[in-house]
XYZ file of C-alpha atoms in Angstrom:
557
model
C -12.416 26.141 61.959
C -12.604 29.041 59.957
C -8.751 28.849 58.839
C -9.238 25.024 58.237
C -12.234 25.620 55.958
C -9.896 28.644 54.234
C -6.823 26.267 53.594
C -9.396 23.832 51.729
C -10.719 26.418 49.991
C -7.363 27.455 48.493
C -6.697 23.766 48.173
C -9.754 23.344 45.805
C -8.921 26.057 44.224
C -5.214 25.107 43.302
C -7.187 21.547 42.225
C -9.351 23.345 39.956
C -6.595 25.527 38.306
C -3.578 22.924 38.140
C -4.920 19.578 38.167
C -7.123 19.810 34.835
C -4.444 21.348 32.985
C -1.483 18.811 34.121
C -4.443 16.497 33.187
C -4.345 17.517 29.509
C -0.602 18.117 29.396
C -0.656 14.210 29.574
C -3.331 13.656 26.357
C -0.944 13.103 23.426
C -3.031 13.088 20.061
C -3.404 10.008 17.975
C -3.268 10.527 14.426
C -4.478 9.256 11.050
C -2.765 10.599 7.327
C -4.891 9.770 4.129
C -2.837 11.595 1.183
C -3.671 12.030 -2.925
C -6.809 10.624 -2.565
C -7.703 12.108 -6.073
C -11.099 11.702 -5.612
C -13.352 11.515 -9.135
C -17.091 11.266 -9.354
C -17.940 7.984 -11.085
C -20.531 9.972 -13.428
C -17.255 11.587 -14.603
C -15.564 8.661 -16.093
C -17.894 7.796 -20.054
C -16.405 4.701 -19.909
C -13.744 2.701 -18.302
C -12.001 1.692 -21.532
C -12.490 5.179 -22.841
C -9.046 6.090 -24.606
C -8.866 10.012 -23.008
C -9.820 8.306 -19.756
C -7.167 5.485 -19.768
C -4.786 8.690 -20.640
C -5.567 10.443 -18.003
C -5.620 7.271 -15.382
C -2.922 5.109 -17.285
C 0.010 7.902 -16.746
C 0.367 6.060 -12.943
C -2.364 3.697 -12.568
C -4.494 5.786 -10.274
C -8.234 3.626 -9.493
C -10.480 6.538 -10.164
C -13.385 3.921 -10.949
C -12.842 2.930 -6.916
C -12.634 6.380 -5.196
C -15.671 6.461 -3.378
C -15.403 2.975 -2.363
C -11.764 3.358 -1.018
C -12.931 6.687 0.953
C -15.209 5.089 2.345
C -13.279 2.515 3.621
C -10.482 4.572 4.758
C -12.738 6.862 6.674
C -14.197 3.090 8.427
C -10.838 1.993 9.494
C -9.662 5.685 10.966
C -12.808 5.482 13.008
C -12.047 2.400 14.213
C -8.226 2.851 14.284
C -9.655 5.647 17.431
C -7.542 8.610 15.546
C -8.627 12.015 16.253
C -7.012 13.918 14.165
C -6.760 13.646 10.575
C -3.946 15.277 8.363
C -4.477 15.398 4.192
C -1.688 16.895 2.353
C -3.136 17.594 -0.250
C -4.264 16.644 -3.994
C -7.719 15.719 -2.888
C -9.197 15.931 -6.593
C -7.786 14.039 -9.535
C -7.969 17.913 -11.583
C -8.955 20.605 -9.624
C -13.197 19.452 -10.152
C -15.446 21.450 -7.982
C -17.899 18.324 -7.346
C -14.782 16.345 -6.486
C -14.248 18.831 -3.517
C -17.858 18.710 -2.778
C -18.840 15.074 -3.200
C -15.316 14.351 -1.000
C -16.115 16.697 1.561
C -19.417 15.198 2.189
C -17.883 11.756 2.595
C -14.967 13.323 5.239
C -18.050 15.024 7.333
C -18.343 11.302 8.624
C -15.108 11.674 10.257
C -16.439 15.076 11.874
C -19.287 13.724 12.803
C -17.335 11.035 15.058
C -15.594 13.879 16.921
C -12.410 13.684 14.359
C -10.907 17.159 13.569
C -9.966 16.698 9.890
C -7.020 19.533 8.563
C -6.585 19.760 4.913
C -4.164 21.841 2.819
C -4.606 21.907 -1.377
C -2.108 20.273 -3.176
C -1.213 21.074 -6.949
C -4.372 19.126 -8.205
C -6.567 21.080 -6.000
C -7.023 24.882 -7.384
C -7.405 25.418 -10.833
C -5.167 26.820 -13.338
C -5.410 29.025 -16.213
C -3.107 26.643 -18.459
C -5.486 23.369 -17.916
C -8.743 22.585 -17.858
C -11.065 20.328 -15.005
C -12.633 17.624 -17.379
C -14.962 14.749 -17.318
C -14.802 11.930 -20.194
C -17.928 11.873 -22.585
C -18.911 8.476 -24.634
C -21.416 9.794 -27.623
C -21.342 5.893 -29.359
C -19.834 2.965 -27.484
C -19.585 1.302 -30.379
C -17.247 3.465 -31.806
C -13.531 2.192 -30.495
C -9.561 3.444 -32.129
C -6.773 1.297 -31.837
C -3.677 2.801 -30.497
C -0.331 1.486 -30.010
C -1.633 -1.605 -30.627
C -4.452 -1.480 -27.553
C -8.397 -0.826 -28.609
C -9.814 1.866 -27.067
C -13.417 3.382 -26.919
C -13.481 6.598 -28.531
C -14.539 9.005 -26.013
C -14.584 12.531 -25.596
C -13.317 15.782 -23.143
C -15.395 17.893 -21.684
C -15.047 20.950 -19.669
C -16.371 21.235 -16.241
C -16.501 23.823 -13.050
C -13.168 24.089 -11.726
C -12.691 25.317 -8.207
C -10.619 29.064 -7.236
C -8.575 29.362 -4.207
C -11.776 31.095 -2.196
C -14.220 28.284 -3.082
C -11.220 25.456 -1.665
C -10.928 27.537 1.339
C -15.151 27.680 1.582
C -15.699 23.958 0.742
C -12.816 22.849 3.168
C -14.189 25.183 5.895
C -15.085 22.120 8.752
C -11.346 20.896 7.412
C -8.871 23.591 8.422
C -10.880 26.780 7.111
C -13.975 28.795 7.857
C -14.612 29.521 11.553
C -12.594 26.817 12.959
C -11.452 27.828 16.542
C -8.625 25.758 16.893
C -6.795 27.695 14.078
C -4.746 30.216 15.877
C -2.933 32.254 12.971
C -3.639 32.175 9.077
C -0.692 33.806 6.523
C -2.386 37.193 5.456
C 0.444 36.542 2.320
C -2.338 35.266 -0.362
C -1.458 31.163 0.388
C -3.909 28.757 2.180
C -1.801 28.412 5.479
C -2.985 28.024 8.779
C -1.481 27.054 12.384
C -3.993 25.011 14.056
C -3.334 23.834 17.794
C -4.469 19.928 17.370
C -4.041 19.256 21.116
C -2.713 20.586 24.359
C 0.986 20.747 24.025
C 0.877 20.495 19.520
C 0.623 22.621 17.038
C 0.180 22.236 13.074
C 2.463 24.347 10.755
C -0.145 23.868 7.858
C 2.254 25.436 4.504
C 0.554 26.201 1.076
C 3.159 26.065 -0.979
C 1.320 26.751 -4.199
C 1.933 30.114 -6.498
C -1.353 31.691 -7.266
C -1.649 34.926 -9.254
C -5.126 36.031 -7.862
C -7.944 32.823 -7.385
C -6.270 30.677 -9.905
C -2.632 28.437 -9.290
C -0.040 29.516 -11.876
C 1.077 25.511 -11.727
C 4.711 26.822 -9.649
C 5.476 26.322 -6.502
C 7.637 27.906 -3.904
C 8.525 28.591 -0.111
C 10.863 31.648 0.082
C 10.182 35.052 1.336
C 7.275 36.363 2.926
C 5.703 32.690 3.481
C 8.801 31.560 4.932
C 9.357 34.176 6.973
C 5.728 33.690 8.345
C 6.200 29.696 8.674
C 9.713 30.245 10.339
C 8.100 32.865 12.837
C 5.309 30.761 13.249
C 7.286 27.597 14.505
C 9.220 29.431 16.688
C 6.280 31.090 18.530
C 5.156 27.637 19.119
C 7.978 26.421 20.227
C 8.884 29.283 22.383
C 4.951 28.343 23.951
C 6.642 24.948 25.161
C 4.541 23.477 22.183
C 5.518 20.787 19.742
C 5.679 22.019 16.032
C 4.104 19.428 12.981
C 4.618 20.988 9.947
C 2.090 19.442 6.977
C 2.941 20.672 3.283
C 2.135 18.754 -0.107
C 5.544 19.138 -1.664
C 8.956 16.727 -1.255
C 11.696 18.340 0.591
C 14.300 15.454 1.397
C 15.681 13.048 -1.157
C 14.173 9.264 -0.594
C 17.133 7.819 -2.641
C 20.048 8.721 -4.564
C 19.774 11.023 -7.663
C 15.492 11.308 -6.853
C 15.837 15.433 -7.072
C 18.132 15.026 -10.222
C 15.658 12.802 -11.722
C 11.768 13.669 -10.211
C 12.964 16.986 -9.305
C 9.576 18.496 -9.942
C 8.369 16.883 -6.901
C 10.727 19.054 -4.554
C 10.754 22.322 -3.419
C 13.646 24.605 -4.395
C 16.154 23.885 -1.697
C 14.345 21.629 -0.353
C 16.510 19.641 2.315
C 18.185 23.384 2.903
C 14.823 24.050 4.336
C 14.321 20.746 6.154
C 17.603 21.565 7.961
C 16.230 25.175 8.866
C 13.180 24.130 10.011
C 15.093 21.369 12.484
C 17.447 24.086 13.977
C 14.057 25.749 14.291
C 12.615 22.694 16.780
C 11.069 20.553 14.054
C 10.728 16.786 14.198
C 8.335 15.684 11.607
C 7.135 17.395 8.417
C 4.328 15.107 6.763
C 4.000 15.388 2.783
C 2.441 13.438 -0.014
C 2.676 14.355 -3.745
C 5.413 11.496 -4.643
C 2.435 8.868 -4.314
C 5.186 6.912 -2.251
C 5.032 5.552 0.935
C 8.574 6.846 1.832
C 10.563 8.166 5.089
C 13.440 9.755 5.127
C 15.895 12.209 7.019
C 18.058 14.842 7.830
C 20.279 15.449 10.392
C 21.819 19.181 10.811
C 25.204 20.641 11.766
C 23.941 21.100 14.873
C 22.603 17.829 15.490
C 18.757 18.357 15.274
C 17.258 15.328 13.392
C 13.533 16.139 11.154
C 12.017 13.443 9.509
C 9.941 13.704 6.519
C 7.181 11.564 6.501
C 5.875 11.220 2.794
C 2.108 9.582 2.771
C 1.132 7.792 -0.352
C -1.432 7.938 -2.622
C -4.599 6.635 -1.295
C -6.238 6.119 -5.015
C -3.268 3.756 -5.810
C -0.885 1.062 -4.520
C -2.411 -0.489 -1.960
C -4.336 2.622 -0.860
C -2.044 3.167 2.467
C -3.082 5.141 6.015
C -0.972 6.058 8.375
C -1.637 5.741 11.742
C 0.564 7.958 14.558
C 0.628 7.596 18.368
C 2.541 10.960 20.130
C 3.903 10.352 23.225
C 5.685 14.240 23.747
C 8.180 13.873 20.664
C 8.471 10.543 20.671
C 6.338 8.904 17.566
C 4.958 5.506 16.327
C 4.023 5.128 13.094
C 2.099 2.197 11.570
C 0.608 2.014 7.851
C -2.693 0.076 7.330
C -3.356 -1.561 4.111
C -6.701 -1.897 3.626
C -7.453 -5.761 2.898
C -10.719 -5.113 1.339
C -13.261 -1.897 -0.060
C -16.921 -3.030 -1.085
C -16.824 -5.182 -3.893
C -13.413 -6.993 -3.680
C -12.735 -8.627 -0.695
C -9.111 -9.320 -1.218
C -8.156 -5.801 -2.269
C -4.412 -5.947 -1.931
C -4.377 -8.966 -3.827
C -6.219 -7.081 -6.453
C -3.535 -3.985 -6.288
C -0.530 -6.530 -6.937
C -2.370 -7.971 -10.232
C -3.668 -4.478 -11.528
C -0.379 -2.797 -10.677
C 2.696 -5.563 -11.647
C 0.790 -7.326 -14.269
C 2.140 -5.098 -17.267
C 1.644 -2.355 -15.275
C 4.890 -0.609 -15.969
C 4.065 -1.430 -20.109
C 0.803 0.408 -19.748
C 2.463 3.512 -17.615
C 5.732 3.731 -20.644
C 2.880 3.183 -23.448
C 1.431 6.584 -21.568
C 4.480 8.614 -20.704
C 6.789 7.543 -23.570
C 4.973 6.855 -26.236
C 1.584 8.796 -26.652
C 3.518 11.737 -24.835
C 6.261 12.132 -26.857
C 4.221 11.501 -29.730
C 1.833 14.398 -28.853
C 4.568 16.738 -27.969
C 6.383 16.039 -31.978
C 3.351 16.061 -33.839
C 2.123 19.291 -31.874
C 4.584 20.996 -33.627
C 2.424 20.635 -36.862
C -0.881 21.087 -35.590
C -1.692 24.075 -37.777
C -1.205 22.002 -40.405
C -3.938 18.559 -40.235
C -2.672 16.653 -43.336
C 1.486 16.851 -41.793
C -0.389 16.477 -37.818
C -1.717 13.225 -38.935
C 1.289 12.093 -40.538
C 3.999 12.806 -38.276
C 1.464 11.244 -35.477
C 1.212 7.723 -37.303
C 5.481 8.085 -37.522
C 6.002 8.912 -33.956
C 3.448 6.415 -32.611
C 5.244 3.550 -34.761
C 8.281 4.570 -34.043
C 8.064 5.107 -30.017
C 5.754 1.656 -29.853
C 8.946 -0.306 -31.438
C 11.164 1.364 -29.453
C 9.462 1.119 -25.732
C 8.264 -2.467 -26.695
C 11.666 -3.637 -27.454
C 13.529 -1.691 -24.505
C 11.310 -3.353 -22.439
C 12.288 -6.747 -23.379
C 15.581 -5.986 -23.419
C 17.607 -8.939 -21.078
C 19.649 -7.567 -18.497
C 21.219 -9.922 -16.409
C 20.064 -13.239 -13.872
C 17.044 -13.529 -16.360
C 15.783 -9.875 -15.516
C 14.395 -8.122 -18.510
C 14.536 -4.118 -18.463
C 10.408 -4.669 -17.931
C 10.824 -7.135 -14.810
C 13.639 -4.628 -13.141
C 10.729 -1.682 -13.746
C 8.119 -3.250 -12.452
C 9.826 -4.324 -8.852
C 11.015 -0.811 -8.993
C 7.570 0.425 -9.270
C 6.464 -2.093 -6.416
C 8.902 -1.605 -3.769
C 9.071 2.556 -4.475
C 5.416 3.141 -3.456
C 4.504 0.623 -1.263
C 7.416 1.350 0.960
C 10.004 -1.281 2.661
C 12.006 -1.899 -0.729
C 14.119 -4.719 -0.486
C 17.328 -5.184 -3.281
C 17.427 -9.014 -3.921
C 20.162 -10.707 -5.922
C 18.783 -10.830 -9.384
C 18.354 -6.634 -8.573
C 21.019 -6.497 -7.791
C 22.802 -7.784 -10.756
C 20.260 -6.222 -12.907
C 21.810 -2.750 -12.006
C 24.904 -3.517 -12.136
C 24.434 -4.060 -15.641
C 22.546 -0.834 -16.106
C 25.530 0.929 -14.268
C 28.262 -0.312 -16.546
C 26.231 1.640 -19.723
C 26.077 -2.342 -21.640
C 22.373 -1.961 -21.191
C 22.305 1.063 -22.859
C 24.418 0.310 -25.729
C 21.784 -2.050 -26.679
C 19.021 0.481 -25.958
C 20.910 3.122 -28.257
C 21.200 0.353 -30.800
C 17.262 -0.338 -30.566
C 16.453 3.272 -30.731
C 19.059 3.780 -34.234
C 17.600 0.461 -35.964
C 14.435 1.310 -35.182
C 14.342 4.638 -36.579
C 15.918 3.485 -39.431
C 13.063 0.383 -39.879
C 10.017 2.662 -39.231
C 11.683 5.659 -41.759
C 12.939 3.334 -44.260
C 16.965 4.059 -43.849
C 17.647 0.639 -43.341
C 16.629 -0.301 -47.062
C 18.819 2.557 -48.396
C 21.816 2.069 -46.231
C 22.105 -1.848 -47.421
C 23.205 -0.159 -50.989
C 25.951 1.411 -48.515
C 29.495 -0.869 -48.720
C 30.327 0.075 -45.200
C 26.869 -0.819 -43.878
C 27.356 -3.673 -41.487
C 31.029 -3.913 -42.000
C 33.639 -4.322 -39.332
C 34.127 -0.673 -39.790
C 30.645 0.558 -39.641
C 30.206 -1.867 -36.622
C 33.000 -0.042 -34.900
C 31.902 3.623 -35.764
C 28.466 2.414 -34.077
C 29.933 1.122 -31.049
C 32.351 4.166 -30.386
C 29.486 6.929 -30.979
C 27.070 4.510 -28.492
C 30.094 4.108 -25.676
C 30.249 7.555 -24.309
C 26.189 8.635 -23.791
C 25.479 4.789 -22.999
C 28.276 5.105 -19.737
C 26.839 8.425 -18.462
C 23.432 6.965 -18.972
C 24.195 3.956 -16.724
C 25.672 5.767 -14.390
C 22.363 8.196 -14.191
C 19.963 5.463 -14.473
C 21.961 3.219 -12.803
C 22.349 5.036 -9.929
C 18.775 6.365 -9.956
C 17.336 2.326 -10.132
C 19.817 1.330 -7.144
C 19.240 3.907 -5.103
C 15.108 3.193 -5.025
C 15.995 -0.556 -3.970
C 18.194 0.916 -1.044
C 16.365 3.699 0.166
C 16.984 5.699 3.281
C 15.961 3.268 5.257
C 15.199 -0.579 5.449
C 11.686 0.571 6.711
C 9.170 2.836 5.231
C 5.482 1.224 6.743
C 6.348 0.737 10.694
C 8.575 2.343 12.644
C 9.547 4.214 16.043
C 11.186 7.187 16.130
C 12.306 7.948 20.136
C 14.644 10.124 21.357
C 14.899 11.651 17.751
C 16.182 8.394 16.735
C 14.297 5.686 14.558
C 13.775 2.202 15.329
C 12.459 -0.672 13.462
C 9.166 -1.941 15.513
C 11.527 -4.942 16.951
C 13.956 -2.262 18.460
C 17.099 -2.188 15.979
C 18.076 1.073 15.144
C 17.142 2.528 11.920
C 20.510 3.136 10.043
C 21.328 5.264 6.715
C 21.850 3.423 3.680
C 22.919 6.093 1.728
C 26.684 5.253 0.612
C 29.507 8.215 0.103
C 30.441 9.933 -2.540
C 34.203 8.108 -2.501
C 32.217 4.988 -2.032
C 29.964 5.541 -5.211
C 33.039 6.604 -7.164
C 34.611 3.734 -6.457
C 31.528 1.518 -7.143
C 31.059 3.108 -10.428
C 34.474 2.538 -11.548
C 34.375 -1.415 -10.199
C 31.360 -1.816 -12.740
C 32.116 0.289 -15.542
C 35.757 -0.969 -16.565
């Protein structure tokens, strides 16, 4: 009896020690990504129509005047998606406000408060800088309005407001990733905001700052090179040598989405970015989750040793659609889903809503920003010591860059496809993910390519310079002006910059249409391989380099 009552004894025993932990060995997490949310208090914004706050807002559409209602509803479908994890990569202010940290934190104590860990890194709207300034937009007389670039606007004011330091981000954010959270195992000791957090038995987050500070402010550069890759690089193999599975979060791009994306957007990547995507796959790691591009975008890279990592770029909650992604782990294997929110309080079809407010002229209203009132600022900055030549070369510029992006932008290009119309899908497919290259697209950049398209543009750009300064009326007295000869002259000085331009822009428009992959929303990834939800593999779109040559050359003579 007594060696019966011994053997279950040492039975229970071997229960209690090995059955709880195979047990947990078996819980794979289920995870929710909310990125860029770019939260702004609403007592921030003087008025809607306010021409500093349609600056600020207008550069890529963001809905500021929504934030708290699109939280809000984010943080309601994560609850009931059953997540209980939740990763933010960063940029969770619009500029770096200290009540936009603490009015957002508040809000994501919901999810904490429904047993949801919630990890969050800062992104490069997060920490203030020395060279810019955390503002909220002041109306004095709403009366008063200024007409710009042909838009009325009311005239409102900046103001300067508390910023937030690298200590205070690490203090507010301290149920998020920071402060005495237990499940952070390691912290870089380096000066960045990096933590490794162990999210669930068998899973570990690789959480990389990859911002530049020079004590508690950001110097507004960014980097991952020597001590804090050494540390991330040590760190992943420690977890992987634990039998754990490595999830690296960071804010910035690493892997090109499309052709030419570095060459163009390149401040949205690392330095060497896929270099270090391959390093950390040799190093055991599958998925590195990242926001900043405001794109809902996957992509990949395979290494010489055959190790697969996927980069799994989040977009911005405060625009497009306002996406979540939704992950279920099952050991390394992955599905990924992206919710669209169909309504927030106050507009019940909200994607509906997004499609108007984003492709409705959306693309005039971002080039009347970017092009116009920025390159205008930058020219006539040059003078501002000088108020009486400011003003002046101001009014020029603004003329002159209004003709100019208003005409490029009706410029034809081919199937009934205006340069505007080309843009705007562009814009549409890019950040909601899923792009799709239809026929009239299609056509559409093949014109670009072949530089025709940009012979006209140069042509718009010369004769309206020449309108807005005056030339034209003094080069009619010319006998060579608009003469066979001149005509030539023209046409040989535009034929060289307007064929490298296609081939840039070209390239650049084609490759967002194509994309990695036909699927950017919904997919499997098993095995390291990806799968479309209906079980056909995922394949690269990318062409060669011979086969882009040759393209080129098909289009351009």
């Amino acid at each position: 009896m007594k060696k019966i009552i011994s053997a279950v004894i040492v039975v229970c025993i071997l229960v209690s020690l090995f059955v709880p932990a195979f047990a947990a060995e078996q819980t794979d997490p289920k995870i929710s990504v909310i990125s860029d949310i770019h939260y702004f208090p609403k007592e921030y914004i003087g008025d809607l129509n306010g021409f500093y706050y349609r600056r600020t807002v207008d550069n890529d559409l963001k809905l500021e005047q929504y934030a708290d209602e699109i939280i809000d509803e984010a943080i309601d479908r994560i609850i009931a998606n059953g997540s209980k994890i939740v990763l933010i990569p960063g940029d969770n202010a619009m500029g770096c406000e200290y009540l936009s940290h603490e009015m957002l934190t508040k809000k994501l104590g919901r999810l904490t408060e429904n047993g949801i860990a919630v990890y969050a890194i800062p992104g490069n709207h997060d920490i203030s800088r020395p060279d810019k300034i955390s503002k909220k937009f002041v109306v004095d007389d709403p009366s008063k309005t200024v007409v710009k670039a042909g838009n009325t606007y009311v005239d409102d004011k900046i103001v300067e407001v508390r910023g937030t330091t690298k200590s205070e981000f690490a203090e507010l954010y301290s149920d998020f990733g920071y402060g005495d959270n237990q499940n952070v195992i390691a912290r870089d000791s380096g000066g960045s905001l990096s933590y490794i957090a162990k999210i669930a038995n068998g899973y570990r987050l690789i959480a990389v700052d990859a911002n530049e500070y020079d004590g508690e402010l950001c110097t507004g550069k960014k980097s991952l090179d020597g001590n804090l890759l050494e540390w991330v690089c040590s760190q992943i193999e420690e977890c992987t040598q634990a039998g754990d599975i490595p999830l690296l979060m960071m804010h910035f791009d690493l892997i090109e989405k499309y052709g030419m994306q570095s060459l163009i957007m390149g401040g949205n990547f690392l330095d060497d970015g896929e270099k270090l995507a391959e390093k950390f796959a040799d190093l055991g790691v599958q998925y590195i989750f990242t926001g900043h591009s405001h794109a809902n975008d996957i992509a990949s890279v395979t290494t010489k040793s055959g190790n697969t990592v996927y980069e799994i770029c989040t977009g911005s909650l405060a625009m497009h659609g306002s996406p979540i992604r939704h992950l279920n782990f099952s050991g390394s294997d992955c599905e990924i889903r992206t919710e669209f929110p169909d309504s927030i309080k106050g507009i019940d079809d909200y994607q509906a809503f997004c499609r108007d407010y984003y492709y409705n002229g959306g693309v005039r209203t971002i080039m009347r920003n970017r092009a116009i009132f920025d390159v205008t600022d930058a020219v006539a900055g040059l003078f501002e010591e000088n108020p009486k030549a400011y003003n002046a070369v101001y009014d020029f510029f603004l003329e002159l860059m209004t003709t100019v992006i208003d005409t490029l932008l009706a410029t034809p290009l081919d199937s009934g496809v205006t340069v505007e119309a080309m843009l705007t899908a562009m814009y549409k497919y890019h950040y909601a993910g899923d792009e799709i290259m239809t026929d009239d697209m299609n056509a559409a950049t093949d014109k670009l390519l072949s530089g025709s398209a940009f012979e006209t543009a140069l042509d718009i750009v010369f004769t309206s310079l020449s309108v807005v300064t005056g030339l034209e009326n003094i080069l009619k007295f010319n006998p060579l002006h608009n003469s066979t000869i001149d005509e030539a002259l023209e046409a040989v000085m535009a034929f060289i910059p307007a064929k490298i331009l296609g081939i840039i822009f070209g390239e650049f428009c084609r490759g967002i249409f194509i994309d990695t992959y036909p699927a950017d929303n919904n997919i499997n990834i098993a095995g390291g391989t990806a799968y479309l939800p209906d079980g056909t593999p995922c394949s690269d779109n990318e062409p060669s380099v011979l086969e882009k040559i040759k393209y080129y050359l098909s289009v351009v003579m």
